[in-house]
Structure formats: C-alpha cells, structure tokens
PDB file of C-alpha atoms in Angstrom:
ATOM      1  CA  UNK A  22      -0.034   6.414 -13.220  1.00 81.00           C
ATOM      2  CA  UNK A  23       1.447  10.254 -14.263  1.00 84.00           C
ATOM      3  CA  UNK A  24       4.704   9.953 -15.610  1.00 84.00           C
ATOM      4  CA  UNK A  25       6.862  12.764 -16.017  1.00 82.00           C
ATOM      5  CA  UNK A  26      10.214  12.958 -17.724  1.00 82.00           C
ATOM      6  CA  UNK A  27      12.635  15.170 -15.947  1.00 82.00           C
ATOM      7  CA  UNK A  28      15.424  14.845 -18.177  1.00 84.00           C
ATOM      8  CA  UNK A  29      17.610  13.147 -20.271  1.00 81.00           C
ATOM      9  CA  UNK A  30      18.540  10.362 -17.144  1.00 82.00           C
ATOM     10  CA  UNK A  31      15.549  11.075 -14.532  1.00 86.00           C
ATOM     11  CA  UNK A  32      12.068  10.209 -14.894  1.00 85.00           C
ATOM     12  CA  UNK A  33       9.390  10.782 -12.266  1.00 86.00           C
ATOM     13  CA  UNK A  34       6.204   9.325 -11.622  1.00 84.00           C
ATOM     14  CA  UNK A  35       3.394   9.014  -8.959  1.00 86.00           C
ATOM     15  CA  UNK A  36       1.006   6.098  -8.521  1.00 86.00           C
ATOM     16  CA  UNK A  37      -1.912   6.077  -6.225  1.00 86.00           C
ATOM     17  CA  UNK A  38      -2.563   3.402  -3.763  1.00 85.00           C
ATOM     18  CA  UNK A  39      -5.870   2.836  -5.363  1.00 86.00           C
ATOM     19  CA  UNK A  40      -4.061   1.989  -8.835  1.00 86.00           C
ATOM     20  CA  UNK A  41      -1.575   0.100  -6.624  1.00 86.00           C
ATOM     21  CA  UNK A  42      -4.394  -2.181  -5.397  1.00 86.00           C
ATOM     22  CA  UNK A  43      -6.195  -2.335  -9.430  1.00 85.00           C
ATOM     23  CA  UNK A  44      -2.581  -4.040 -10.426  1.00 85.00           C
ATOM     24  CA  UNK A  45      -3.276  -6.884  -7.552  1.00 85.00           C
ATOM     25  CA  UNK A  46      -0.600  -5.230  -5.034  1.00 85.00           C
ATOM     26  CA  UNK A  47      -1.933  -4.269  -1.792  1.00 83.00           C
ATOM     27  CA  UNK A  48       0.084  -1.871   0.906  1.00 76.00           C
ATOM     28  CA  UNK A  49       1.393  -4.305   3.754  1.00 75.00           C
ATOM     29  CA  UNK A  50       2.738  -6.349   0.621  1.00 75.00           C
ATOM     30  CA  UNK A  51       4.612  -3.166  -1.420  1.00 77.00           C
ATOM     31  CA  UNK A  52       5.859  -2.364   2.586  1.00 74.00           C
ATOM     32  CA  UNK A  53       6.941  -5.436   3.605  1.00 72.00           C
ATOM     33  CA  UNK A  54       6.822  -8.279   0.827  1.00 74.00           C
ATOM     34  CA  UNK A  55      10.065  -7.893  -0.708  1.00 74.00           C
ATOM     35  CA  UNK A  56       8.970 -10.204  -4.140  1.00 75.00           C
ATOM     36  CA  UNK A  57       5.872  -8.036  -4.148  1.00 79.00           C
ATOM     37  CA  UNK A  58       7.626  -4.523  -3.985  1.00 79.00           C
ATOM     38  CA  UNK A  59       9.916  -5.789  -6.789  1.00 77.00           C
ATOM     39  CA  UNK A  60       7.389  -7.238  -8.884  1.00 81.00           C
ATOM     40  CA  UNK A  61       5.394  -3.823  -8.828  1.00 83.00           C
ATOM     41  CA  UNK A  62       8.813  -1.546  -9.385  1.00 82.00           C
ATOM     42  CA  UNK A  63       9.714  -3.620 -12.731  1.00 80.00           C
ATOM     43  CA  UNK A  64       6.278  -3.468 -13.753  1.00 83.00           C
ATOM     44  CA  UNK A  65       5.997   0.408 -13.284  1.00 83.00           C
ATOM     45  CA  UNK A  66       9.334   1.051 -15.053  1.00 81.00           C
ATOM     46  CA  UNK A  67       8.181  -1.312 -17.824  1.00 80.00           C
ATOM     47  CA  UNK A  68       5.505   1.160 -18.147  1.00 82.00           C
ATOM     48  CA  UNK A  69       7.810   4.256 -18.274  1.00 80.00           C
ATOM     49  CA  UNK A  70       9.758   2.557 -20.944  1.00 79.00           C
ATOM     50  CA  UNK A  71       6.981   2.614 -22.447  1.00 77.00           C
ATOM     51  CA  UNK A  72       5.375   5.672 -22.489  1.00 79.00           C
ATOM     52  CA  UNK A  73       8.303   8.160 -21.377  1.00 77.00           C
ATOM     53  CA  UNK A  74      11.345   6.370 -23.830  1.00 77.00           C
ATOM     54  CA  UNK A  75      13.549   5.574 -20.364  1.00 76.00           C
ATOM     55  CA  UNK A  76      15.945   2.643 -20.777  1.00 72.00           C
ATOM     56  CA  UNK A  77      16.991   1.125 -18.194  1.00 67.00           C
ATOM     57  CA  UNK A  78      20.736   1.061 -18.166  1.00 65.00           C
ATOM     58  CA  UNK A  79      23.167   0.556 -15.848  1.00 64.00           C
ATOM     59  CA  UNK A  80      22.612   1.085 -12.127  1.00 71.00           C
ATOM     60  CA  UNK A  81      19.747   2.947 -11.069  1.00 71.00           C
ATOM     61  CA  UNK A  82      18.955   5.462  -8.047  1.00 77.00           C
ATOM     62  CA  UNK A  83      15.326   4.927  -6.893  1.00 79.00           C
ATOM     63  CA  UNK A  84      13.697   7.555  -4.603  1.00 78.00           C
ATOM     64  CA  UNK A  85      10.398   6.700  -2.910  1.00 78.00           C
ATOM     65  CA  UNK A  86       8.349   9.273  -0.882  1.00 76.00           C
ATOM     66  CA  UNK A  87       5.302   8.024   0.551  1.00 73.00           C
ATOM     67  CA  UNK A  88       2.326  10.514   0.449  1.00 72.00           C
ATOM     68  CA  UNK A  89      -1.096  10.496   1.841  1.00 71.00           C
ATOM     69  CA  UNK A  90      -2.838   8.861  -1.628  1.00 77.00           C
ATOM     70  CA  UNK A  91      -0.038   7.511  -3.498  1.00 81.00           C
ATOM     71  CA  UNK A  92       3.941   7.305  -3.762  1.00 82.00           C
ATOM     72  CA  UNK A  93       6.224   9.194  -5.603  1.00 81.00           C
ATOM     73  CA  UNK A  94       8.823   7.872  -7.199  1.00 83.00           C
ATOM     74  CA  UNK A  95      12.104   9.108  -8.514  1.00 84.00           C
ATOM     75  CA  UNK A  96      14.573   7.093 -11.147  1.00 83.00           C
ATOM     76  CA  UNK A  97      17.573   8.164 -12.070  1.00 82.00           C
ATOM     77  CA  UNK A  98      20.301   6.390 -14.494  1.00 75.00           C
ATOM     78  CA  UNK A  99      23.801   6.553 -12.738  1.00 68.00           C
ATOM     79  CA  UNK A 100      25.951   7.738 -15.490  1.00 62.00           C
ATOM     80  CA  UNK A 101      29.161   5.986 -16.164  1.00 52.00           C
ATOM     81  CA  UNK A 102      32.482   6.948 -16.455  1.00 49.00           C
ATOM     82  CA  UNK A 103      34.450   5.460 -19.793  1.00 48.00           C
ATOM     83  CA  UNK A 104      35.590   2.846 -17.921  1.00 49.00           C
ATOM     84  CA  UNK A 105      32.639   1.958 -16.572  1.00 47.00           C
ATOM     85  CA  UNK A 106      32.789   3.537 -12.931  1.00 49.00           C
ATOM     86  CA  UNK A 107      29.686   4.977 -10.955  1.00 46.00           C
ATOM     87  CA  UNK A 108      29.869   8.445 -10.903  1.00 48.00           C
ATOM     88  CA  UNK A 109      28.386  10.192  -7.849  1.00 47.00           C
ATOM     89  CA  UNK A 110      24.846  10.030  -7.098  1.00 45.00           C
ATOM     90  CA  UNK A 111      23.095  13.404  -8.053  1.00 44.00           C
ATOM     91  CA  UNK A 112      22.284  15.776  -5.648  1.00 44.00           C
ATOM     92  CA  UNK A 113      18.840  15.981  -6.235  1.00 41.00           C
ATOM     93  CA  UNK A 114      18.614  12.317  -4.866  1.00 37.00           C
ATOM     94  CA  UNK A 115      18.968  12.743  -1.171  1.00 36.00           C
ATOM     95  CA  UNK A 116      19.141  10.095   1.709  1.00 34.00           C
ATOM     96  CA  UNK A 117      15.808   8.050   1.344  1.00 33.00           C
ATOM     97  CA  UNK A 118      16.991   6.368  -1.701  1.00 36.00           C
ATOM     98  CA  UNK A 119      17.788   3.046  -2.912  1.00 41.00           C
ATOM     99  CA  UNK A 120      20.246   2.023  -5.672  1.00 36.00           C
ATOM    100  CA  UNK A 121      19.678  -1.357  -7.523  1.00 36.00           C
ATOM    101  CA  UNK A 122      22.324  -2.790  -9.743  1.00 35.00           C
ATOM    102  CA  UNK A 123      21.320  -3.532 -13.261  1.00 39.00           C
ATOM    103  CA  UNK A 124      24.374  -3.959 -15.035  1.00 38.00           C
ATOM    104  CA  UNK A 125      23.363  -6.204 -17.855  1.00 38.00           C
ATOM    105  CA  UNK A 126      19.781  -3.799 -18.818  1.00 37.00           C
ATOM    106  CA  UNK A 127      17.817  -6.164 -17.944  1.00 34.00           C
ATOM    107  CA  UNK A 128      14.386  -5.863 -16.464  1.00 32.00           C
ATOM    108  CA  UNK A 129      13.594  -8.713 -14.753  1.00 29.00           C
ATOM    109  CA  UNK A 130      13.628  -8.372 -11.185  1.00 30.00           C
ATOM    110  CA  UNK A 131      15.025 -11.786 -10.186  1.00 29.00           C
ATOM    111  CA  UNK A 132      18.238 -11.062 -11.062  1.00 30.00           C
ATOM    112  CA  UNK A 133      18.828  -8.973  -8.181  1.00 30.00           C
ATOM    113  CA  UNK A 134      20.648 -10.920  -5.456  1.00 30.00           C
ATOM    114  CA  UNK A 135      20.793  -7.453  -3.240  1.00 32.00           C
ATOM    115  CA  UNK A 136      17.401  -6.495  -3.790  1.00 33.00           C
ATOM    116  CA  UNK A 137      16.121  -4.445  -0.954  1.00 40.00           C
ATOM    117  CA  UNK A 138      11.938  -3.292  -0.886  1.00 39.00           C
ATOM    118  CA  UNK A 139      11.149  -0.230  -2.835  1.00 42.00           C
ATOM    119  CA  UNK A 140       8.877   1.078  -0.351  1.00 44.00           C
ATOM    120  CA  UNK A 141       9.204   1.942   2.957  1.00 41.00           C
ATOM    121  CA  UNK A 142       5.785   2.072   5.529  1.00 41.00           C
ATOM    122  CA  UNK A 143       5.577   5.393   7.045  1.00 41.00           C
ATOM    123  CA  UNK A 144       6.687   6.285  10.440  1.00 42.00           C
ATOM    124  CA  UNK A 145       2.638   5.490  12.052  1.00 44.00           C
ATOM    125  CA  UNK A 146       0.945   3.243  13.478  1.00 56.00           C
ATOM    126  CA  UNK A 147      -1.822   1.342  11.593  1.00 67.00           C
ATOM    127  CA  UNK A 148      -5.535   2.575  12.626  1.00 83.00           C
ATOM    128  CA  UNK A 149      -7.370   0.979  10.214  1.00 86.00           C
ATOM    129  CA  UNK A 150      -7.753  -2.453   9.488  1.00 89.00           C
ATOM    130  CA  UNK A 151     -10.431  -4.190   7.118  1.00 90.00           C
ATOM    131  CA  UNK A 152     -11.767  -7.853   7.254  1.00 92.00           C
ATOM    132  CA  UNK A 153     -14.110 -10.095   5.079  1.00 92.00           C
ATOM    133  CA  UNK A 154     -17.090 -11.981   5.394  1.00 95.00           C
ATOM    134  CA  UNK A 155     -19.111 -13.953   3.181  1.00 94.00           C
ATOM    135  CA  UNK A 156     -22.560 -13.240   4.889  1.00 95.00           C
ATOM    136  CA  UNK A 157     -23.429 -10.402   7.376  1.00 95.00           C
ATOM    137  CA  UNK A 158     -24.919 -12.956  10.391  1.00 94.00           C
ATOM    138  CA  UNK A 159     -21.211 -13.595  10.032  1.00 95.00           C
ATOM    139  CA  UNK A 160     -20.633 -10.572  12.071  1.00 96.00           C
ATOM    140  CA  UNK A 161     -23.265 -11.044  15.194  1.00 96.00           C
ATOM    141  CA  UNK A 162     -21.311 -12.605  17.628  1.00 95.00           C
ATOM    142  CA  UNK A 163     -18.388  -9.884  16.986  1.00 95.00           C
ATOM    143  CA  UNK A 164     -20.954  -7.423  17.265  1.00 95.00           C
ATOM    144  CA  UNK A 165     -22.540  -8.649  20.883  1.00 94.00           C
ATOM    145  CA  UNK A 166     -18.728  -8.910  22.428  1.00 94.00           C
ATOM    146  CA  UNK A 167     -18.015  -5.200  21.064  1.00 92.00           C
ATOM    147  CA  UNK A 168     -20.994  -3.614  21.676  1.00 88.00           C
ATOM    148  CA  UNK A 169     -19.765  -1.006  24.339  1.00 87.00           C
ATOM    149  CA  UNK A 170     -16.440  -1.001  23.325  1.00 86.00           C
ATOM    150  CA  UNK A 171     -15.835   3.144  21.340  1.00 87.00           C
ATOM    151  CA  UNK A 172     -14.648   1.572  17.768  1.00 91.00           C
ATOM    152  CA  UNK A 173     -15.898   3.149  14.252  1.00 93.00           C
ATOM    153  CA  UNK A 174     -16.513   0.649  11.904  1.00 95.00           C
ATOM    154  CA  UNK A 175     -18.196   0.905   8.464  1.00 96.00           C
ATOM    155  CA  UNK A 176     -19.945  -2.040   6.295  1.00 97.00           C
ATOM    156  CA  UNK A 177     -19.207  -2.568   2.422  1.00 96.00           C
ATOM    157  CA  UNK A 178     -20.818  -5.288  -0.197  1.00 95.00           C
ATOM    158  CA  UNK A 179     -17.962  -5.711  -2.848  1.00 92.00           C
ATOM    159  CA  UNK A 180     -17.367  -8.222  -5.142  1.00 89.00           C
ATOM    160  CA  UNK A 181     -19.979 -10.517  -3.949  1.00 93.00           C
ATOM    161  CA  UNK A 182     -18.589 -10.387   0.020  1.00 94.00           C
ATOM    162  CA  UNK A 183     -19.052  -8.117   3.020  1.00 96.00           C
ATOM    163  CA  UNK A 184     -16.122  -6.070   4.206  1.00 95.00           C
ATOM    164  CA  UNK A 185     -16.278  -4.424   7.738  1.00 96.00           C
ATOM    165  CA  UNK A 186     -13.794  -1.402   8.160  1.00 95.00           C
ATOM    166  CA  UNK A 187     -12.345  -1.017  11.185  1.00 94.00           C
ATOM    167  CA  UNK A 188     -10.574   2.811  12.436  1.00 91.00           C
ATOM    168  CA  UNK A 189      -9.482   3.390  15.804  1.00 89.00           C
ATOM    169  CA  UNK A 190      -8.952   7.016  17.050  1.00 84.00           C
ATOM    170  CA  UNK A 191      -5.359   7.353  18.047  1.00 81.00           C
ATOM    171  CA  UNK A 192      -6.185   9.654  21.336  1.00 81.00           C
ATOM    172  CA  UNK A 193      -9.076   7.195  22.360  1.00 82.00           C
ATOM    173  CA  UNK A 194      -7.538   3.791  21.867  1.00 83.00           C
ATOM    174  CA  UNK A 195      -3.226   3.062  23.159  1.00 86.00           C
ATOM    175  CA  UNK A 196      -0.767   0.493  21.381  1.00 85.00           C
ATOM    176  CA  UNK A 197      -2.156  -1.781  23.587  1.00 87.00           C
ATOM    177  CA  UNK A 198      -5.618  -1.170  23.148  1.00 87.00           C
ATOM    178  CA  UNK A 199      -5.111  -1.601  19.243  1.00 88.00           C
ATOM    179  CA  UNK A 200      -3.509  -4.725  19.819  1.00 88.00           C
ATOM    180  CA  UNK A 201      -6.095  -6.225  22.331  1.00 89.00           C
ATOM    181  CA  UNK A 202      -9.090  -4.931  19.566  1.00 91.00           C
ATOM    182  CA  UNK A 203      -7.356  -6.691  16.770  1.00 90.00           C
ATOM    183  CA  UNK A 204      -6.744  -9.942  18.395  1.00 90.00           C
ATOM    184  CA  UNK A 205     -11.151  -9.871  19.201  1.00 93.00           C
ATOM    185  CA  UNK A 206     -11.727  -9.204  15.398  1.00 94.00           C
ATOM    186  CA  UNK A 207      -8.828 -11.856  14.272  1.00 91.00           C
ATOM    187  CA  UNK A 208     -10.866 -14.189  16.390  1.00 92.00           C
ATOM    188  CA  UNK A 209     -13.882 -14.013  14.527  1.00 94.00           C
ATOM    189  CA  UNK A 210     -13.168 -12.658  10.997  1.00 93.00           C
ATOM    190  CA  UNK A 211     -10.315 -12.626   8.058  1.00 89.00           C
ATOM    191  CA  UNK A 212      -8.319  -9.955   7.610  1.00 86.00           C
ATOM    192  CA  UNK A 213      -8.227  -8.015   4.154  1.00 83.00           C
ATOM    193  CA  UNK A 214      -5.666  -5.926   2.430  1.00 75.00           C
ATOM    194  CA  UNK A 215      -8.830  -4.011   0.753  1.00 79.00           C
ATOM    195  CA  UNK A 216      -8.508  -0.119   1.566  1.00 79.00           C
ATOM    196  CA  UNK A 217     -11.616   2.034   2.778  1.00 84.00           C
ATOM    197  CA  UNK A 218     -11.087   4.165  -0.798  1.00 81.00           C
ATOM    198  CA  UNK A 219     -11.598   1.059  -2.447  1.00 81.00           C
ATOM    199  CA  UNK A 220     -14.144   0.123  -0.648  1.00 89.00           C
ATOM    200  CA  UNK A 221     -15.931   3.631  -0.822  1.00 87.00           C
ATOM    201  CA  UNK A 222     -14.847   4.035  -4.954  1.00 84.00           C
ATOM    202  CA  UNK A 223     -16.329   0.303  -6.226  1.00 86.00           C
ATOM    203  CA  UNK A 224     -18.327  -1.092  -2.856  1.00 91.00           C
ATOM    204  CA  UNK A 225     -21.813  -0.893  -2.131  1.00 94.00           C
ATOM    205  CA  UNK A 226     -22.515   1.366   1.018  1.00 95.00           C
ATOM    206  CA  UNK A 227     -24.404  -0.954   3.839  1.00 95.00           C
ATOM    207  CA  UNK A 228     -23.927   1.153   7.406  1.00 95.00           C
ATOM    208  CA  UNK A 229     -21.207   4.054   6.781  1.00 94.00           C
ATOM    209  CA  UNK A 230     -21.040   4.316  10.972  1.00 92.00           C
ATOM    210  CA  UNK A 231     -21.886   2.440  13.325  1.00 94.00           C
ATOM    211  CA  UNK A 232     -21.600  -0.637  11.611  1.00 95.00           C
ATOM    212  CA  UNK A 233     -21.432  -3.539  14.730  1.00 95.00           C
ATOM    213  CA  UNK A 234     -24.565  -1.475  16.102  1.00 94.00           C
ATOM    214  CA  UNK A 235     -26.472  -1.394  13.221  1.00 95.00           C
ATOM    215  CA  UNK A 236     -25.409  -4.907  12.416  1.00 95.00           C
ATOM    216  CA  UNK A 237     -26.815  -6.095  16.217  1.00 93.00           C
ATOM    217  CA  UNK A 238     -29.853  -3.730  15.917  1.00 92.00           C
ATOM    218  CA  UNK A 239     -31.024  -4.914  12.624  1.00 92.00           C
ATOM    219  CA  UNK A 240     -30.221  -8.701  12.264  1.00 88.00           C
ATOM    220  CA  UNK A 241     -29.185  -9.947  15.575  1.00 77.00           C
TER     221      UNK A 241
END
C-alpha cells in the first residue's frame, strides 16, 4: 500500500486489488459486505497511523475513487471549532465522499452505528466471473453443454485447486445472455472471489484460451 501524507489533516493512499485480496478481502465483499468494507478501512488506517503519524481524531471525511487496479483513498480530519462544532468539509473533498463519526478516537470499527460501505462498485456490469474445482474431470460435463456457445475461459492450478476464468465480451453476449451463462456454470461449479491477476501473478497456467475446448479435447 503507498501512503502519502498530504498535510497536516489529509493523508492519501492507494491499495491495489491484488493487495486487497493478500489481506483476505475480496471485491464483491469491499462492494457490498458492509462488515467487510469496514474491517479493511480500520485496518488500512491502522496502517497509516503507523507509517504516516495520522491520528485519528474526531470525524473523518473518506474519499474513495475506484480505478482500474486499485482504489484511492482520501482521509481527511474534520477540524473542530473550540466548541467542538464541524467545520465545513474541505473543498478538495467533493461529492463521492463519506464521513464517519469517530468522536471518542477510537479505531475500532464496531462502534459505528451509521456505518455506511467504504467502497462503492463501479458503474459496469460484471464480465468476468471465476469458479473452483478440485479436479479438472470436474469440468467435462460443463464443457460438452458449452461447447458451441462464444465464451473465453482460461484454466489456473492454485493453491492445490483448479480455477476456470470466465470473460464475456460485452458486444457479443446481452444482460440476459450473462445471466442465462452464469446460471449453466452455477449449475455445475462454485463460484470464487479469486481475480484473473491473481490467478495469472501466483497460479499455474493450464489452457490460457480456450479452456472448455481444450478441457473436452484433451480429457473428455
């Protein structure tokens, strides 16, 4: 994680969905698991204590931007007036922000009652999807009901299982299409939260294409 310390009340940092994913957080959980998202935010800002001297005091303004290999994150320190009033929110901390109330200093997350997620998903529809198997016959029948159907998918040996990696082409395949695809692949496999960068940085490369094919040609 690159921290950098903007001044005396804003610190900045990015984290890449790959180190996301190393901390045992995975994307659908930091978008939608509201526990999750917390549990990571308190643990990053633990780490910018750390290494950046940034107490967290008082209320905080929390700007997320979601970028193609990681997020970027903005924290700011709401500074108080002598009676202990919010001032305004700086400018540099526009409308995709969050504010969460930590009155007392305290960095544990499960004091929050108004707690909102830290991250937001992106504005897109999901095209890739990954799913587990312990052995690779696992994947035969999948493979003879798909076999004409256009669908790139990718084989990976990590961590003693087989991941298949799953990408549809958003011109090729409709909402619908997606949808019907995902409920064939949910019928025979287990989903994953493992990413394809994961998969390509640690996994063992079995078909990089073509992977149903190959998997039908070769052991069905």
């Amino acid at each position: 994680m690159e921290i950098e310390r903007i001044n005396d009340n804003t610190v900045k940092f990015y984290i890449s969905y790959l180190d996301v994913e190393e901390r045992g957080f995975s994307r659908d959980e930091i978008w939608f698991n509201r526990d999750k998202s917390e549990e990571l935010f308190w643990e990053m800002m633990d780490e910018v204590n750390e290494e950046a001297d940034f107490v967290m005091e008082g209320p905080l303004w929390i700007q997320v931007q979601a970028m193609d290999k990681g997020l970027e994150v903005t924290v700011t320190r709401a500074q108080l007036t002598k009676d202990g009033q919010k001032l305004d929110m700086p400018d540099d901390i526009e409308e995709r922000r969050r504010m969460f109330s930590n009155e007392d200093g305290a960095s544990s997350a499960t004091e929050f009652d108004e707690f909102e997620p830290v991250f937001n998903e992106p504005d897109t529809k999901n095209l890739e999807y990954s799913y587990v198997v312990t052995e690779v016959d696992e994947l035969i029948p999948l493979s003879r009901r798909l076999q004409y159907v256009p669908i790139e998918t990718a084989l990976y040996h990590f961590e003693g299982k087989y991941f298949l990696h799953v990408s549809f082409d958003e011109i090729l395949h409709s909402d619908d299409d997606i949808k019907d695809h995902i409920s064939v692949f949910t019928e025979y496999l287990q989903g994953s939260p493992v990413t394809i960068h994961r998969l390509e940085e640690y996994g063992k490369e079995i078909f990089k294409k073509d992977a149903l094919a190959n998997v039908l040609h070769y052991f069905g």
